[in-house]
Every structure is written in C-alpha cells, then in structure tokens.
CSV table of C-alpha atoms in Angstrom, one decimal:
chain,number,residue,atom,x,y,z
A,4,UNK,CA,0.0,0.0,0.0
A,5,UNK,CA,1.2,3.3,-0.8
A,6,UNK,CA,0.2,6.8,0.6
A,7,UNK,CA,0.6,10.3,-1.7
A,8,UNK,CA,-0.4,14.0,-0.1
A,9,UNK,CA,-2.6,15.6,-3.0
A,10,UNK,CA,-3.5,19.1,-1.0
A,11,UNK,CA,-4.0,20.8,1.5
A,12,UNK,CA,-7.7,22.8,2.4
A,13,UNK,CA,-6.7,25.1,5.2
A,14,UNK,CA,-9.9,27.4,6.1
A,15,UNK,CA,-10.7,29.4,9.3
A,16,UNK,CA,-13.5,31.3,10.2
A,17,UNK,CA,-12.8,35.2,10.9
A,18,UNK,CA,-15.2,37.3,12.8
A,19,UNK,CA,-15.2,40.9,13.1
A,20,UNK,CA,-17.2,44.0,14.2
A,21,UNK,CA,-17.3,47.1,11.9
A,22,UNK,CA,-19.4,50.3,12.7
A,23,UNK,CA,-21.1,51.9,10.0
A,24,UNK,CA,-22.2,55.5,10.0
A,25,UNK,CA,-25.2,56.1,8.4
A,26,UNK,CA,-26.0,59.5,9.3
A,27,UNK,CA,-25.5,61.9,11.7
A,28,UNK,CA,-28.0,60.1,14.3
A,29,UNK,CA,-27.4,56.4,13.3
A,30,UNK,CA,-25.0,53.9,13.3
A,31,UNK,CA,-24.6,50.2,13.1
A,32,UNK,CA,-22.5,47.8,14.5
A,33,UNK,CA,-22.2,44.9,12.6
A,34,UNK,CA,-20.4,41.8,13.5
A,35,UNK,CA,-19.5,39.4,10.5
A,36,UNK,CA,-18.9,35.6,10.9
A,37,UNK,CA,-17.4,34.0,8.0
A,38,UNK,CA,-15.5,31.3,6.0
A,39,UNK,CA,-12.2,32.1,5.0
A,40,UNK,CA,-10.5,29.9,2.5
A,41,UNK,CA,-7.8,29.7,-0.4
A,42,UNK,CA,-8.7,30.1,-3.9
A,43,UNK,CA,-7.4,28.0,-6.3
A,44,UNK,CA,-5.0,30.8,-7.8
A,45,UNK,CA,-4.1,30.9,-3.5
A,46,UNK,CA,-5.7,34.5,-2.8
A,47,UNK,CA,-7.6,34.6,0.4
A,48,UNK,CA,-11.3,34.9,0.0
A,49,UNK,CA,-14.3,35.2,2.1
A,50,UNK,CA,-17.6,33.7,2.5
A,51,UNK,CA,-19.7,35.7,4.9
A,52,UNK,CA,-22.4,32.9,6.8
A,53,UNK,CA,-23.8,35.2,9.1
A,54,UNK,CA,-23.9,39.3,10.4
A,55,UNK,CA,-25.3,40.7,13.6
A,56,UNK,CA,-26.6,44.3,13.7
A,57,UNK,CA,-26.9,46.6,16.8
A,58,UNK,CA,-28.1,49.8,16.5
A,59,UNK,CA,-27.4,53.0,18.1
A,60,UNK,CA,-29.2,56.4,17.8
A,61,UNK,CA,-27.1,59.3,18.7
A,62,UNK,CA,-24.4,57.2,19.9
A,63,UNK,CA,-26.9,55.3,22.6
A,64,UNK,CA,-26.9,51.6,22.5
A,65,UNK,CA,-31.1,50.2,21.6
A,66,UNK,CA,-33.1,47.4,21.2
A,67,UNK,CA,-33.7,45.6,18.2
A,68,UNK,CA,-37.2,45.4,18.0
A,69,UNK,CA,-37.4,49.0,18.9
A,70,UNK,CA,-35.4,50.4,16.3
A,71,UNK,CA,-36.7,48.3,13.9
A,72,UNK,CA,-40.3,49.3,15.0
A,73,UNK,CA,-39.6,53.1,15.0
A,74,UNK,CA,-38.3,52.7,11.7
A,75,UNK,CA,-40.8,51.1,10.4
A,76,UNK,CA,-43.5,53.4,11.7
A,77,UNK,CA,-41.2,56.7,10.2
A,78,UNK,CA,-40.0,55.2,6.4
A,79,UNK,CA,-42.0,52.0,6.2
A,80,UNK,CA,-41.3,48.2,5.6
A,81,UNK,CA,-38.8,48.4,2.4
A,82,UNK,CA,-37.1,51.6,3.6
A,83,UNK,CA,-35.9,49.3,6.8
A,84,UNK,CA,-35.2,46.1,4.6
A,85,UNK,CA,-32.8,48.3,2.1
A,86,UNK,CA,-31.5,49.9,5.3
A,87,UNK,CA,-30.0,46.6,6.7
A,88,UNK,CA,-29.4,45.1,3.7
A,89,UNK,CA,-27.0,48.1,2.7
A,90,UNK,CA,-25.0,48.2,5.9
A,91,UNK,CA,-24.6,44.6,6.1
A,92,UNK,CA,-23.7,44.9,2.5
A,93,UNK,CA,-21.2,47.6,3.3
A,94,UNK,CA,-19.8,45.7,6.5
A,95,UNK,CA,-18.9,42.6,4.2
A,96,UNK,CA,-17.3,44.2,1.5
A,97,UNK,CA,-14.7,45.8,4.3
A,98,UNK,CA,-14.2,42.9,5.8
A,99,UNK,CA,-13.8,41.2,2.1
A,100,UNK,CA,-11.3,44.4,1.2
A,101,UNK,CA,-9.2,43.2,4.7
A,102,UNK,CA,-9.3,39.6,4.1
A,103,UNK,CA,-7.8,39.7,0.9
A,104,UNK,CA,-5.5,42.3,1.5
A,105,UNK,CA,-4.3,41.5,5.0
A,106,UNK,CA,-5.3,38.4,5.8
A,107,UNK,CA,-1.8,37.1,5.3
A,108,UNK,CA,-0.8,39.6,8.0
A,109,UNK,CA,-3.2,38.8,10.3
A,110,UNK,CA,-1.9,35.0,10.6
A,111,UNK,CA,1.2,36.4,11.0
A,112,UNK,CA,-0.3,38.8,13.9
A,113,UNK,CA,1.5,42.2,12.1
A,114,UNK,CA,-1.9,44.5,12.0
C-alpha cells in the first residue's frame, strides 16, 4: 500500500465587528462571521455565513425590535429592509477588502 499528499484545504472562520455611520444620528455595529479559504490561484477569500446588527441612535446603545419598529413606523417596511441590507452589505465588502489584503498579516499577527 502506498500513501501520496494531493493538498492541503486550510480554512478558518474570521469574525469581526465594523461600525457603520449612516448619518448623523445612526450607526450600526455589525459583526461578520465568516468562511475564510484559499482560492485555487491561492488568494484569500471570504464567505460571509452570518452578520449581527446593533443599532445605536445618537451614539446610545437600543433594542432591536425598537429600532426596527420606529423605523418602520417613520420610512415604512422596504425603507428598513434596504437599510439593513446596505450596511450589512457595506460591513462585508470591508471585511472582504481586509481579508484579501491583509489576511496574510493577520496570521502572521503584524496589523
């Protein structure tokens, strides 16, 4: 019998937290859980599974529901979906900038 290595998968999952300014009286922290992995051309690239939102008005930690429902009540239903949808958007592609740009650092622990 005869064993040969073909490759190696390394992956790692990489959370982070990244606040997002959307105007002068709200802003988002979103935290980012993802997949991090090798492409075949062995560039670092990122597969976000999951994000986290909390919301603060006027730099004041709220709930949830409550930010969600005053929302709702001032711009309506599809103003709040695009709303999180763009900062979650926005909070993945900077992660997705870093990964692929720095990610080879951060193993290293130089950032």
């Amino acid at each position: 019998m005869k064993t040969t290595h073909l490759t190696d998968n390394i992956s790692f999952t990489y959370n982070a937290e990244v606040a997002i300014h959307v105007d002068s009286m709200i802003t988002a922290h979103v935290s980012v859980y993802s997949y991090v992995f090798r492409t075949k051309d062995g560039e670092w690239s990122l597969d976000p599974m999951d994000t986290e939102v909390d919301w603060l008005l006027n730099g004041e930690n709220v709930k949830h529901n409550g930010f969600k429902e005053l929302y709702f009540k001032l711009y309506g239903e599809d103003k709040y979906r695009t709303l999180l949808n763009n900062v979650c958007a926005e909070a993945e592609k900077m992660i997705e900038g870093r990964v692929c740009t720095s990610f080879s650092d951060i193993l290293r622990d130089k950032l």
